[in-house]
Short mmCIF file of C-alpha atoms in Angstrom, two decimals:
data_model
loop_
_atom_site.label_atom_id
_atom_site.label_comp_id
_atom_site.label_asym_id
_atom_site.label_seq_id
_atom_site.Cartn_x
_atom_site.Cartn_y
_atom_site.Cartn_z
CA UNK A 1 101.36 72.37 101.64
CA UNK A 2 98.16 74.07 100.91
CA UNK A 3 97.98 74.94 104.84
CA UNK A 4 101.42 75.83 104.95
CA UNK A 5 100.38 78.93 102.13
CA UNK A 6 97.57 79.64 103.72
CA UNK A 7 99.10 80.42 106.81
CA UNK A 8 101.59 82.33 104.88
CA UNK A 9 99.40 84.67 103.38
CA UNK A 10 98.60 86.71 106.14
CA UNK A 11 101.83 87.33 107.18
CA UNK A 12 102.90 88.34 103.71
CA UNK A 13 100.26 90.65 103.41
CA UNK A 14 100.89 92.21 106.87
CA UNK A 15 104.84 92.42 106.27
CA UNK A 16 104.11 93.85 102.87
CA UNK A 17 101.12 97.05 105.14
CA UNK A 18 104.17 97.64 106.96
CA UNK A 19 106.78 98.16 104.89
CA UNK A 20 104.58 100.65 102.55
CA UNK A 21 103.50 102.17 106.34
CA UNK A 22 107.33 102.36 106.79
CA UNK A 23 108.26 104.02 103.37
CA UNK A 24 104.92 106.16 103.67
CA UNK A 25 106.16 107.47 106.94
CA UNK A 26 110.24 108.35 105.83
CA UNK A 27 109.43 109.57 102.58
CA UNK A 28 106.86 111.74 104.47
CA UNK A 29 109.23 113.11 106.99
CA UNK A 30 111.38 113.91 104.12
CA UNK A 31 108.91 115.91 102.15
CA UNK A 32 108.37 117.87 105.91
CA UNK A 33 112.22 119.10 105.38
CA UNK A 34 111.59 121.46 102.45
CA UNK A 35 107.78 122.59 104.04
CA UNK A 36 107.11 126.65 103.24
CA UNK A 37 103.94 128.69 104.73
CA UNK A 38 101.59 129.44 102.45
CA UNK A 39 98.77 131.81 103.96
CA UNK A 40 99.38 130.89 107.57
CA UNK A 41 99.73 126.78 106.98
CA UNK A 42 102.74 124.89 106.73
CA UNK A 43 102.43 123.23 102.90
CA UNK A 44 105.36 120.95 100.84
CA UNK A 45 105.85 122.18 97.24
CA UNK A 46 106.55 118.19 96.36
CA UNK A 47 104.34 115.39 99.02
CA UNK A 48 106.24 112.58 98.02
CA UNK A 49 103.80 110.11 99.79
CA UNK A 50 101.13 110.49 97.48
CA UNK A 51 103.02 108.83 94.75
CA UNK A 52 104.50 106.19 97.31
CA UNK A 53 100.41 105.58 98.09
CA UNK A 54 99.10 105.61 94.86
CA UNK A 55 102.13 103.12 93.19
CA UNK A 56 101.59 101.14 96.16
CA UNK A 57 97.72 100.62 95.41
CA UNK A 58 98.28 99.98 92.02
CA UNK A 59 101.05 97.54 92.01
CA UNK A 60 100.14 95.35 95.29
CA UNK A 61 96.23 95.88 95.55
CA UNK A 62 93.90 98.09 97.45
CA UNK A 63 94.46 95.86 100.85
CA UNK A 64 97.52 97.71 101.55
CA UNK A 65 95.54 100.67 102.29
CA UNK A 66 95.95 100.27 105.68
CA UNK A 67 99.96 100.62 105.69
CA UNK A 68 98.75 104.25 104.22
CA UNK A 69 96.80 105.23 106.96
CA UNK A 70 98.80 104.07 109.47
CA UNK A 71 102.04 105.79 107.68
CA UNK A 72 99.64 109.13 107.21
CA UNK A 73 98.93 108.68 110.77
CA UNK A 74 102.87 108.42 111.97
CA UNK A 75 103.38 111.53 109.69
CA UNK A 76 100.69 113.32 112.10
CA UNK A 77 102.27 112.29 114.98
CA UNK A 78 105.63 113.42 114.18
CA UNK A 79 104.46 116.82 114.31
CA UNK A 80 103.20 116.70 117.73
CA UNK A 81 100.23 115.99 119.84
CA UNK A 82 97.06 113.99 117.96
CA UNK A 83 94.03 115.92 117.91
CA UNK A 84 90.65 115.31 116.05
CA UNK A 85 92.16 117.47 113.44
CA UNK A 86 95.48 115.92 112.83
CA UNK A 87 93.71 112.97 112.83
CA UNK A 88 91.13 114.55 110.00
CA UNK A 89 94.18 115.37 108.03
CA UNK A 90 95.22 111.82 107.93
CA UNK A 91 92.09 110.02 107.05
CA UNK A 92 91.78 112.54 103.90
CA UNK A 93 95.35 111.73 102.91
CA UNK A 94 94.51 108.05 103.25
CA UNK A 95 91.53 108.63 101.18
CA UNK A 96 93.00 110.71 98.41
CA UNK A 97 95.41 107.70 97.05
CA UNK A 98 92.18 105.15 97.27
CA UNK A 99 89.78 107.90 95.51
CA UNK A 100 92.81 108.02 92.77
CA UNK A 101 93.32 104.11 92.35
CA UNK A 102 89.51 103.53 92.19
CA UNK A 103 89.52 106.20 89.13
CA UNK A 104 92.13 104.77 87.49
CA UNK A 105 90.91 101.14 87.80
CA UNK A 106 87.36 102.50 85.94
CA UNK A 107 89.32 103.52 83.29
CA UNK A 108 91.23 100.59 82.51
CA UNK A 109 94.56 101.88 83.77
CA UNK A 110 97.79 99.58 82.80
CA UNK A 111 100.66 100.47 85.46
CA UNK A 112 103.17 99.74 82.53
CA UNK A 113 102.53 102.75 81.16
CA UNK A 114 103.00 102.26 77.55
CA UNK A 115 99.68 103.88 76.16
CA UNK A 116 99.32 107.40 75.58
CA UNK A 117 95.71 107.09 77.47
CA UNK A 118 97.64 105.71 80.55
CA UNK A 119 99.87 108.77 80.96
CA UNK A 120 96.40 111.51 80.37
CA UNK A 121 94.61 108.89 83.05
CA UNK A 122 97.34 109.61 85.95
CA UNK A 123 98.05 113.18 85.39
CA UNK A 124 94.18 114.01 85.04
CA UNK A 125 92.56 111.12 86.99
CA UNK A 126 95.75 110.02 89.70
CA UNK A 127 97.45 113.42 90.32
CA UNK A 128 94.33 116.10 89.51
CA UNK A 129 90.99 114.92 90.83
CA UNK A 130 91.88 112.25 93.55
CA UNK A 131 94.14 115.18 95.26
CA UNK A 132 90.99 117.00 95.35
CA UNK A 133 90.00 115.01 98.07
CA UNK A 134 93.01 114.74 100.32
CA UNK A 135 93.85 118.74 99.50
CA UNK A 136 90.43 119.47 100.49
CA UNK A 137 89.98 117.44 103.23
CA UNK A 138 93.23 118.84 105.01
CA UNK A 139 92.23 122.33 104.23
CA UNK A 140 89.06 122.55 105.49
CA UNK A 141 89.89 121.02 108.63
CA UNK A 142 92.13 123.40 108.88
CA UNK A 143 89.30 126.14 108.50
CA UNK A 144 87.32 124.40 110.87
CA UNK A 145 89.67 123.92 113.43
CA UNK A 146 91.01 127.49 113.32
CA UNK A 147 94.30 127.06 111.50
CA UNK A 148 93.42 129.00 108.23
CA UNK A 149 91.12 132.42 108.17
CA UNK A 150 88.07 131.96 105.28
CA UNK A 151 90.24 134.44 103.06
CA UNK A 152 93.25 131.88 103.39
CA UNK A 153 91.62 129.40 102.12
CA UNK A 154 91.63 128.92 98.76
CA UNK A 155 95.44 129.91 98.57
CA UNK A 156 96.21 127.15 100.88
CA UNK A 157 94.04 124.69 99.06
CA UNK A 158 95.74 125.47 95.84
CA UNK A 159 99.13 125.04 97.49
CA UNK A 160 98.38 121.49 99.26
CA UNK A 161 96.46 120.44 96.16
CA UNK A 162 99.70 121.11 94.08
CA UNK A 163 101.99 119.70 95.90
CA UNK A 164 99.67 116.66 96.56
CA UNK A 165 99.42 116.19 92.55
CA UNK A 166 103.19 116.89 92.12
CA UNK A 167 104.10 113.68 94.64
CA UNK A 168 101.66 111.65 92.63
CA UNK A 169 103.58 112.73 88.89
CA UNK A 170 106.54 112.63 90.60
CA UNK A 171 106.75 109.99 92.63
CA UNK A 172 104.60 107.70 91.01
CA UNK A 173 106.08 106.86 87.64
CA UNK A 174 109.53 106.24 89.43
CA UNK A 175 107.80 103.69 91.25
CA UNK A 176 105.66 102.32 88.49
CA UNK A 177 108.57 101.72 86.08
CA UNK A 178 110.97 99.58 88.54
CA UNK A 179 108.44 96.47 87.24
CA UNK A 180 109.85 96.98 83.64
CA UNK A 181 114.06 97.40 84.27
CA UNK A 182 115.47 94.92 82.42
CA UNK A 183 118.77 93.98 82.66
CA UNK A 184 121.04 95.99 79.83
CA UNK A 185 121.60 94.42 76.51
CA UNK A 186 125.18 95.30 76.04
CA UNK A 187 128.20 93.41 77.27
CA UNK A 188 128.98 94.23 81.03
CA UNK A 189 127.65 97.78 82.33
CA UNK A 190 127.99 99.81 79.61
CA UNK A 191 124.30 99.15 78.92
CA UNK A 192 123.68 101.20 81.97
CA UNK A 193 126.06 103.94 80.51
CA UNK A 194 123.50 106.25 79.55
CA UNK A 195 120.60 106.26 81.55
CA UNK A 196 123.30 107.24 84.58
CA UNK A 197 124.97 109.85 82.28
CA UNK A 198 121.30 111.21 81.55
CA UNK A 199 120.76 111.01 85.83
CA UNK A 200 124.61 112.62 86.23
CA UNK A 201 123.71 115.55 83.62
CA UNK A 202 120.37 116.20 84.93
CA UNK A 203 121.95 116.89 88.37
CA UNK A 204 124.63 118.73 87.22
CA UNK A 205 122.68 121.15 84.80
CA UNK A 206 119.88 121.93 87.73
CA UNK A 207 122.38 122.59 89.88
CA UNK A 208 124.03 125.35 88.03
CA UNK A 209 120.61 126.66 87.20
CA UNK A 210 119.40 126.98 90.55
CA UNK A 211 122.69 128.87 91.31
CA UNK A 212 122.75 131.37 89.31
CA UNK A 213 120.78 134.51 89.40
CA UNK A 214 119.71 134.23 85.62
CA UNK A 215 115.93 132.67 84.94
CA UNK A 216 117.79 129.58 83.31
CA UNK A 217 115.12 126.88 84.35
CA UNK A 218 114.35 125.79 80.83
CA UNK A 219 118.10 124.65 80.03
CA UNK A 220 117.30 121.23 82.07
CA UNK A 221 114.24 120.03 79.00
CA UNK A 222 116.55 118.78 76.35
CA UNK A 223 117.52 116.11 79.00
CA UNK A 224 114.47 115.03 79.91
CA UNK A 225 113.35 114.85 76.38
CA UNK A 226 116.60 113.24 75.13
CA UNK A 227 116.05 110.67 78.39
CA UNK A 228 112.27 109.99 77.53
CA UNK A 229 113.04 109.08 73.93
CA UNK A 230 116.28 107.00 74.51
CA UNK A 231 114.93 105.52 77.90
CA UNK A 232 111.81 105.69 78.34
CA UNK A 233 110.12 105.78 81.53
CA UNK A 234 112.58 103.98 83.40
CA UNK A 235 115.72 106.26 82.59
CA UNK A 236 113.45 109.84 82.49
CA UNK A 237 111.24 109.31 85.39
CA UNK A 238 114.15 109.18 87.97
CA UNK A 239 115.78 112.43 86.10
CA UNK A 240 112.36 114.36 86.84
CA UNK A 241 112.46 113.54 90.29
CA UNK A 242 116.07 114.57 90.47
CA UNK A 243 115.16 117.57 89.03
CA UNK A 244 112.14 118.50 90.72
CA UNK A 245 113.95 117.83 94.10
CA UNK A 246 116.43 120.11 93.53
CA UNK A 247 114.48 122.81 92.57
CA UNK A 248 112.34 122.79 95.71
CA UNK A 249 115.21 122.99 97.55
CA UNK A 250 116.54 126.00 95.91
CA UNK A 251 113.36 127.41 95.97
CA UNK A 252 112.88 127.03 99.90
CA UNK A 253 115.83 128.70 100.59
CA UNK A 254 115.19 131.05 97.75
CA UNK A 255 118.67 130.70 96.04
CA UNK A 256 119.97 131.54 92.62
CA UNK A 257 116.48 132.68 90.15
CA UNK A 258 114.58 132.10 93.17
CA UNK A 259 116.08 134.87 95.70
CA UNK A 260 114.37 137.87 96.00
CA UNK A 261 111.01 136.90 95.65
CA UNK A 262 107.79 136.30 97.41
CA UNK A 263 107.14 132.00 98.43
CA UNK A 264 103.94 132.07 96.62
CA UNK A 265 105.32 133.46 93.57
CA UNK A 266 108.26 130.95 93.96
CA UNK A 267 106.08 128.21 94.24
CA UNK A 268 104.07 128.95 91.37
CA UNK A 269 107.50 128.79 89.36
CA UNK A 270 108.34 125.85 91.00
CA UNK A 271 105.12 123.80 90.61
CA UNK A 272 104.70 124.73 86.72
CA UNK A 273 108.71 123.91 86.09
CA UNK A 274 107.70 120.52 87.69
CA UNK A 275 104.84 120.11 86.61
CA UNK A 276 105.58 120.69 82.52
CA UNK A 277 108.82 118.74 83.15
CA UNK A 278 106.28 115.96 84.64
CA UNK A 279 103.74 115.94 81.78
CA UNK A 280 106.43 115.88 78.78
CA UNK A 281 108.12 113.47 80.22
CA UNK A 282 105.33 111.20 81.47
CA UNK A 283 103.29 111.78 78.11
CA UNK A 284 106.74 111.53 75.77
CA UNK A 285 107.59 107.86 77.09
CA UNK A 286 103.93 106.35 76.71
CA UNK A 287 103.48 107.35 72.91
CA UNK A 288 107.34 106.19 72.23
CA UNK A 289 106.61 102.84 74.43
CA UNK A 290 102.99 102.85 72.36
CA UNK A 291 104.61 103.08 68.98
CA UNK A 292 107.17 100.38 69.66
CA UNK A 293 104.27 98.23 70.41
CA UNK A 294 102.56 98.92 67.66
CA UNK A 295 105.64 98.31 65.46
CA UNK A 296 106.06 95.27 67.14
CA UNK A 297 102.47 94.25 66.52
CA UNK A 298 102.68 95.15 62.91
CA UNK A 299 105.84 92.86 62.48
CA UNK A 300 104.36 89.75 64.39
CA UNK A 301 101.28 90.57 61.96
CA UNK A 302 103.66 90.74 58.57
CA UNK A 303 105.61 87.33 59.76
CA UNK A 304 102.50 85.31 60.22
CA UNK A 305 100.94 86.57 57.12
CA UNK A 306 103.98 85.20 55.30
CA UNK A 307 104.22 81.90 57.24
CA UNK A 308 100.32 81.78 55.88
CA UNK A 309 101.07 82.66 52.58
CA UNK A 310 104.05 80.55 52.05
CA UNK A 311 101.89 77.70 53.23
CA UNK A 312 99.10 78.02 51.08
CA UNK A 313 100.92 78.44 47.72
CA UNK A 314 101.59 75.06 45.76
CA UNK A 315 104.70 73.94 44.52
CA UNK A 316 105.61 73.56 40.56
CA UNK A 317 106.48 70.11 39.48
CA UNK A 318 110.20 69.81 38.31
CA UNK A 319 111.33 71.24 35.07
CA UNK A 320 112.56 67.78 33.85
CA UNK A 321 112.40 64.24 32.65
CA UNK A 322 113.46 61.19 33.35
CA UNK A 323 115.54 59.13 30.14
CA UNK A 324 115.46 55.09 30.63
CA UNK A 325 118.85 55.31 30.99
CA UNK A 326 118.70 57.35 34.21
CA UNK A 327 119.48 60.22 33.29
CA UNK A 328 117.75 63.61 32.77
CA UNK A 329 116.98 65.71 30.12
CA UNK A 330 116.01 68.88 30.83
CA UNK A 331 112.86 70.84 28.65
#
């Protein structure tokens, strides 16, 4: 038996580098659909494979890295020819996710996400400084290799780095929260009732937004709130992505509040819609999930306390006497 798992091991672990090489791959051919050109190189507003990376690393262990670099690689290849470059470009996205995960396991990171320190660690430590390196690395390669001028730089940095940070609080907490569905308390489905009519509404209010003319962005943040208190992470994190999906869309094809303007000033718009949708969401679950525990904890504390109490306090004698004749007499 003990020979039979040990034999099974390895091909677990090499099923499990392909499929996240597999998912890295499609959901990076997906994010190449909506890519814009920002100062000469060809940038996504949302990199959804930096999430995929990161959740992977963090939920199955840093020896799926390789599934990331080989998925980063197939990305590359896509594209066209390899060349030292492309291949550059790869290595620093493989590297951003594993700078990310080795930050976040220093600080004591919890993938449930119920701690208000949890959220601050992947939007400052996850998303912010590990894109650093994969933003960086692909933009000066670019430099180097003749892609970008030296006065291009910095506004394609900013642009990769972005949308590098957006996949990660994007993507990420979508990924993270599947571990903590539950099935629904009610009776039959209608314990799923509201979490889709959250999803449905989400959908429905972007896309009128991004179809009209009128700067209406901000109409879409009661939802997300109303999802993130009623929900949680599991019912708000897939209406962020929703969102944020459709509004890079519109925003590539500049339609509705989004026509008639330069792409860099549209994807300033879009990448601080995004990313404030993100943080309130991401931030507004973990203190609601942290106070629930804390309630919780607080209860377990106040029944065990009385179980102690009721244990040490000593019973009265009876209020009574006993006649010869059997029968009592009370005081």
């Amino acid at each position: 038996m003990t020979r039979f798992t040990t034999l099974r091991r390895p091909a677990a672990t090499g099923l499990t580098i392909l499929a996240v090489a597999v998912v890295y791959a499609a959901t990076g051919r997906l994010g190449l659909l909506e890519q814009v050109v920002v100062a000469g190189a060809h940038i996504t507003p949302l990199w959804p494979p930096t999430g995929v990376a990161l959740a992977g690393l963090l939920l199955l262990g840093v020896r799926i890295w390789p599934g990331i670099a080989v998925g980063a690689f197939l990305v590359m290849l896509s594209l066209g020819p390899l060349s030292p470059g492309a291949l550059a470009i790869a290595a620093g996205n493989t590297a951003g996710p594993l700078c990310s995960y080795a930050l976040l396991r220093r600080l004591g990171f919890r993938t449930e996400l119920d701690r208000l320190r949890d959220g601050l660690a992947l939007v400052f430590a996850g998303a912010f400084a590990g894109m650093l390196v994969s933003s960086g690395v692909g933009s000066m390669t670019l430099l180097v290799t003749g892609g970008l001028s030296a006065s291009e730089f910095w506004a394609a940095w900013s642009a990769w780095w972005t949308g590098d940070a957006m996949g990660v609080l994007v993507v990420a907490p979508v990924l993270l929260s599947l571990r903590t569905v539950r099935p629904p308390r009610r009776t039959g489905h209608w314990g799923w009732a509201e979490p889709v009519a959250l999803m449905a509404a989400t959908a429905g209010v972007t896309s009128a937004v991004t179809n009209t003319p009128l700067p209406l962005l901000f109409l879409v943040f009661p939802l997300l709130i109303w999802a993130a208190l009623r929900t949680r992470l599991v019912g708000a994190a897939p209406c962020v992505l929703l969102m944020s999906v459709l509004t890079v869309v519109a925003a590539t094809h500049r339609r509705g509040p989004f026509a008639g303007r330069g792409i860099v000033e549209n994807m300033i718009t879009v990448q601080a819609l995004n990313g404030a949708a993100a943080l309130t969401v991401l931030l507004l679950a973990a203190v609601v999930a942290e106070r629930e525990n804390t309630y919780q904890k607080l209860e377990e504390a106040c029944a065990t306390l009385t179980e102690l109490v009721a244990g040490l306090t000593p019973r009265r004698p009876p209020l009574h006497r006993e006649e010869p004749d059997g029968r009592d007499r009370g005081w």
